[in-house]
Amino acid sequence: MKIQKEVAEKLGLTLSPEETESRRAGKLYERLKNEKKILIILDNIWAHLDLKEIGIPLADQHKGFKVLLTARSVEVLSTKMSSQRNFQVRLLDDEEAWTLFRKMAGEYIEGGEFKSVATEVANKCAGLPIVIVTIARALANKQLFAWENALQQLRVSSPENVQDIQASIELSYNYLETEVLKKTLLVIQYVDLTFMDQLLMYGMGVGLFDGIKEMEKRRARAQTLVQQLKDSCLLLDGNTNDPDFSMHDVVRDVVKSIAFRDRHAFTNELSDEQEWSEEISNTFKGYPSIVLKDVKPGVLPRVLESSQLKLLSISAADRDSSLEIHDKFFTRIRELKVLALTNMDLASLPSSLCFLTNLRALILCKCKLDDIAIIGDLKKLEVLSLYDSEIEQLSVEVGRLTQLKSLDLATFNPCIIPPNVISGLTRLEELYMSDFVQWEEEGLEKDGPDAILNEVRYLSNLTSLDIIIKDVKSLPRDMSFEKLKRYKIAITSQMDFVLEDYYLDQEWYWDFMKPTSSRKLFLSHINTNSCLKDGHIMQLKGIEDLYLEGCHDMKSVLYVLDRDGFQQLKYLRVRDNSNLSCIVDSMEYVIHNAFPILETLLIRDLVNLEKICRGPLTAESSFCKLRKINVKNCNKFENIFSFSIARRLQLLQSIDVNDCHNVKDIIAIERGDESSNYSELIDNVKLGQLHSLKLSSLPQLRSFYFKLKTPCTLQQRRDEIILEEDINVSNTLFTEKVVLPNLEVLDLNTINVRMIWQNQ
């Protein structure tokens, strides 16, 4: 189901978790068959995987379909998966190995007495990149005796087999400078963490933040630790669904064995065939962390005995599990600091929960909950997460958690919040609420549909906020957003607004939900003047991700919403804003630097949009980081880029223009295109990084770059340069003036040009 979900997301296909696997497979199969050519990569296969059960067509069912598999063992590919062609990834030769080793360890190893020792250490890595990288980074900047000691350890083993590879990586682990770094790596492995927010919660159970009270400072500590582990090559950047970090499987195996051997954590999957025994109970004793996965009903004991336990995570095999926890289960683990229960049906929480007086974080994820009043007895609780759980109403007793600093109410179904609960959590620093959160009827009658805002405004320590505001008029004038470091705020007049259902374009919804950035603002069908009048939007610092939809009073984006040029904005999506005539208006306001780090620009259904930029932009950094532009159904557009913008687009990778009936050119010179030397205006357009160009339903298109007469007739009129159009325009899409050296995908549909390439 995980593979089905990830493939479906890439295709913009929605699969419901309630559907059977076979039903999901059928929908996925039909969707994949509609693609003319497609490649699916399944990384790190360990055993037989039935592609038909997933919904992936076989070669004889789809000629344009290919599947690429990677595995550690050729036997898995050839025997278990019956792969047609296998490619062995060879080891690095001596020169390649030394180049990589030197890059990771530093140039200083080339000199003096280090050279001979470092060379032998590199040779002991046997050309295996994972070993080279981890050992070199572990020894970087170390003194000579550390290198000699590492060499001595490597001499007794050779990384030519799995056991000795593990020994080599353990050497890197041992060279971590602090115990806190080791604890961080361990907890990431045995709880299987991939996001910073998870590390903030579970890290409390292993002492990562002892002595640090503010969540913001804890986050900085977590980010620093993760970066140090990445620098040591024991962690990697995230690679799927935008996680913050990941771990190489070989490293994961080593860390797992260390955690068990040195009694840092006990992890196990308890099957229904396994009965709880005294032997299992004795095994648990002495471990500070226990992680039990896919636990079946009837396996857990009545009482868990582990006096030193600080972190406990139990997840049932599936969400509808009837797994029960006995009322006395928690009576003998009173030192517990972090408790995580996942996929459980908990009509009421066990009464023994009140004995966990030292509990700092309670994570109830994907659970069915009813009565959670007992949580009010956990006076030291700092983090409470009900992420993706089903609960009808938050208990009034939650308001008694006066030490609470982080509250996650991103629930699975509508959750009613009683009045005065939120406002009573005066130390709250992080508040996450989904679009399912509702206010109790009494509050609705008294204060309106967004009564909760009247309580949120009293949270003076708030630095993180995730909220949907369904009535812009309900924003209190004295509500301040200035302290927010992270936010995902949606403001909409749609009273029945549910974010997932609202998006016809699933790509936009999933982009909004992904943790690709930490500061997101979504404005839908509102009068932006109402937000601007009281300064709420202007208070939001460093917006990274901006969505504008149905804001019909807006005539331009830049300056209206931000007077500094959106210096931190990376993603901009604008849709269905009927009065919007340009994105940037520098004719009315002086704008020196616009969108200097913008990466993605999506503009759709803008009936009056004429151009991206009206007027000159003086700063060379404006739009210089743009990588992707997507334009659809904007019928007043005549060209996508002016030359003054186009010449800045050295990083542009993808252009997609669709259903814009008046577009004549993708790039054109306009009056106002600034240049100190006119010869620059007729220079080549070179987009060196562009690899995908898709143009469809553009009946008026005449060229990619509008060609001018040479020599050109110039007439000076005040400060304008008038450019005379070449009367011999040949209706050729690409001329010699257009240079696209790395173009890989050219997709043309309903394009009325006589010639595609000229002299190319």
XYZ file of N, CA and C in Angstrom, residues 100-189:
270
model
N 37.637 10.113 -3.784
C 36.484 10.246 -2.898
C 36.925 10.361 -1.449
N 37.875 9.542 -1.048
C 38.357 9.552 0.333
C 38.941 10.925 0.690
N 39.764 11.458 -0.205
C 40.397 12.761 0.041
C 39.348 13.877 0.113
N 38.331 13.797 -0.729
C 37.266 14.802 -0.719
C 36.522 14.798 0.611
N 36.277 13.616 1.168
C 35.542 13.503 2.420
C 36.392 13.857 3.642
N 37.664 13.481 3.618
C 38.527 13.685 4.786
C 39.170 15.064 4.798
N 39.466 15.619 3.619
C 40.127 16.914 3.546
C 41.491 16.809 2.870
N 41.884 17.898 2.226
C 43.133 17.913 1.460
C 44.372 17.732 2.340
N 44.249 18.005 3.643
C 45.429 17.959 4.520
C 46.057 16.564 4.595
N 45.300 15.525 4.241
C 45.856 14.168 4.338
C 46.886 13.899 3.243
N 46.991 14.830 2.284
C 47.974 14.659 1.212
C 49.394 14.954 1.685
N 49.521 15.626 2.820
C 50.847 16.099 3.214
C 51.468 15.339 4.370
N 52.791 15.346 4.391
C 53.581 14.865 5.515
C 53.286 13.449 5.937
N 53.261 13.242 7.242
C 53.138 11.902 7.820
C 51.729 11.324 7.687
N 50.742 12.164 7.368
C 49.377 11.670 7.218
C 49.221 10.802 5.965
N 49.992 11.111 4.921
C 49.758 10.521 3.603
C 49.792 8.992 3.630
N 50.833 8.431 4.219
C 50.968 6.970 4.185
C 49.880 6.283 5.001
N 49.556 6.842 6.183
C 48.506 6.241 7.019
C 47.157 6.360 6.328
N 46.848 7.560 5.797
C 45.555 7.783 5.146
C 45.402 6.893 3.918
N 46.493 6.710 3.173
C 46.433 5.860 1.985
C 46.088 4.428 2.353
N 46.679 3.928 3.427
C 46.396 2.550 3.839
C 44.972 2.416 4.370
N 44.509 3.443 5.095
C 43.126 3.424 5.571
C 42.175 3.375 4.373
N 42.450 4.201 3.356
C 41.606 4.220 2.160
C 41.615 2.868 1.460
N 42.781 2.232 1.381
C 42.876 0.920 0.743
C 42.068 -0.128 1.495
N 42.009 -0.010 2.828
C 41.256 -0.968 3.633
C 39.749 -0.865 3.395
N 39.308 0.246 2.798
C 37.878 0.418 2.529
C 37.426 -0.394 1.324
N 38.386 -0.990 0.599
C 38.099 -1.964 -0.465
C 37.194 -1.431 -1.568
N 37.253 -0.122 -1.828
C 36.496 0.436 -2.935
C 35.007 0.561 -2.709
N 34.535 0.351 -1.482
C 33.105 0.450 -1.173
C 32.764 1.889 -0.785
N 31.950 2.589 -1.573
C 31.664 4.001 -1.298
C 31.110 4.267 0.095
N 30.176 3.437 0.565
C 29.571 3.669 1.880
C 30.621 3.610 2.982
N 31.594 2.706 2.844
C 32.658 2.589 3.847
C 33.642 3.751 3.712
N 34.012 4.085 2.496
C 34.940 5.197 2.266
C 34.397 6.482 2.873
N 33.144 6.775 2.576
C 32.554 8.039 3.000
C 32.440 8.121 4.520
N 31.914 7.073 5.151
C 31.700 7.140 6.598
C 33.012 7.186 7.372
N 34.009 6.404 6.953
C 35.292 6.402 7.663
C 36.040 7.717 7.430
N 36.055 8.192 6.194
C 36.760 9.439 5.903
C 36.158 10.606 6.665
N 34.832 10.685 6.712
C 34.198 11.780 7.448
C 34.417 11.648 8.946
N 34.482 10.412 9.447
C 34.724 10.211 10.879
C 36.119 10.666 11.283
N 37.085 10.517 10.386
C 38.475 10.845 10.704
C 38.873 12.253 10.267
N 37.998 12.954 9.578
C 38.321 14.298 9.087
C 38.734 15.195 10.248
N 39.879 15.867 10.081
C 40.428 16.820 11.057
C 40.896 16.167 12.359
N 40.962 14.845 12.385
C 41.479 14.168 13.572
C 43.014 14.191 13.560
N 43.594 14.027 14.744
C 45.049 14.004 14.858
C 45.596 12.649 14.399
N 46.913 12.590 14.207
C 47.551 11.422 13.617
C 47.285 10.154 14.415
N 47.290 10.262 15.752
C 47.104 9.060 16.568
C 45.718 8.451 16.344
N 44.707 9.290 16.042
C 43.366 8.767 15.765
C 43.371 7.973 14.453
N 44.106 8.478 13.449
C 44.223 7.764 12.185
C 44.931 6.424 12.383
N 45.995 6.427 13.177
C 46.740 5.188 13.409
C 45.895 4.175 14.166
N 45.104 4.657 15.110
C 44.224 3.769 15.869
C 43.156 3.156 14.958
N 42.572 3.985 14.072
C 41.566 3.484 13.135
C 42.171 2.446 12.192
N 43.403 2.700 11.734
C 44.061 1.762 10.843
C 44.290 0.423 11.530
N 44.656 0.473 12.799
C 44.884 -0.751 13.546
C 43.604 -1.581 13.626
N 42.469 -0.910 13.840
C 41.195 -1.626 13.913
C 40.813 -2.216 12.556
N 41.115 -1.479 11.492
C 40.761 -1.964 10.157
C 41.657 -3.108 9.698
N 42.875 -3.178 10.231
C 43.791 -4.247 9.828
C 43.295 -5.625 10.234
N 42.494 -5.669 11.292
C 42.008 -6.969 11.754
C 40.766 -7.411 10.977
N 40.275 -6.543 10.095
C 39.128 -6.915 9.267
C 39.267 -6.251 7.915
N 38.598 -6.799 6.941
C 38.587 -6.230 5.592
C 37.143 -6.093 5.150
N 36.721 -4.931 4.671
C 35.309 -4.709 4.324
C 34.864 -5.458 3.082
N 35.340 -6.677 2.911
C 34.923 -7.448 1.752
C 33.706 -8.302 2.060
N 33.321 -8.360 3.328
C 32.100 -9.073 3.658
C 31.251 -8.195 4.557
N 29.987 -8.590 4.705
C 29.020 -7.744 5.394
C 29.443 -7.441 6.823
N 29.942 -8.462 7.549
C 30.299 -8.256 8.947
C 31.375 -7.175 9.094
N 32.362 -7.190 8.198
C 33.444 -6.224 8.323
C 33.040 -4.846 7.816
N 32.083 -4.786 6.889
C 31.512 -3.488 6.520
C 30.863 -2.863 7.744
N 30.131 -3.666 8.488
C 29.495 -3.167 9.709
C 30.531 -2.697 10.713
N 31.635 -3.427 10.811
C 32.697 -3.016 11.733
C 33.281 -1.673 11.314
N 33.388 -1.450 10.019
C 33.931 -0.191 9.523
C 32.999 0.969 9.832
N 31.698 0.758 9.651
C 30.735 1.825 9.939
C 30.643 2.066 11.444
N 30.766 0.995 12.237
C 30.759 1.182 13.689
C 31.941 2.033 14.125
N 33.051 1.927 13.418
C 34.196 2.779 13.704
C 33.802 4.245 13.549
N 33.054 4.565 12.506
C 32.579 5.934 12.298
C 31.650 6.358 13.425
N 30.789 5.454 13.852
C 29.896 5.736 14.976
C 30.697 6.048 16.235
N 31.721 5.244 16.486
C 32.535 5.445 17.696
C 33.277 6.770 17.694
N 33.555 7.303 16.513
C 34.285 8.558 16.416
C 33.382 9.786 16.506
N 32.081 9.598 16.663
C 31.212 10.745 16.902
C 31.649 11.448 18.177
N 31.644 12.764 18.139
C 32.310 13.535 19.185
C 31.585 13.523 20.523
N 30.259 13.377 20.522
C 29.515 13.444 21.777
C 28.551 12.274 21.903
N 28.173 11.986 23.141
C 27.183 10.943 23.393
C 25.812 11.363 22.881
N 25.545 12.672 22.884
C 24.257 13.156 22.398
C 24.095 12.842 20.917
N 25.175 12.966 20.144
C 25.118 12.616 18.726
C 24.815 11.134 18.548
N 25.434 10.300 19.366
C 25.177 8.864 19.282
C 23.724 8.550 19.633
N 23.210 9.201 20.685
C 21.816 8.988 21.080
C 20.859 9.419 19.973
N 21.199 10.520 19.306
C 20.351 11.006 18.212
C 20.280 9.981 17.096
N 21.424 9.459 16.697
C 21.459 8.456 15.636
C 20.691 7.204 16.047
N 20.848 6.794 17.286
C 20.181 5.588 17.769
C 18.664 5.735 17.762
N 18.155 6.849 18.308
C 16.701 7.010 18.395
C 16.083 7.177 17.007
N 16.794 7.797 16.079
C 16.302 7.908 14.701
C 16.146 6.524 14.090
N 17.089 5.635 14.397
C 17.027 4.288 13.824
C 15.912 3.456 14.445
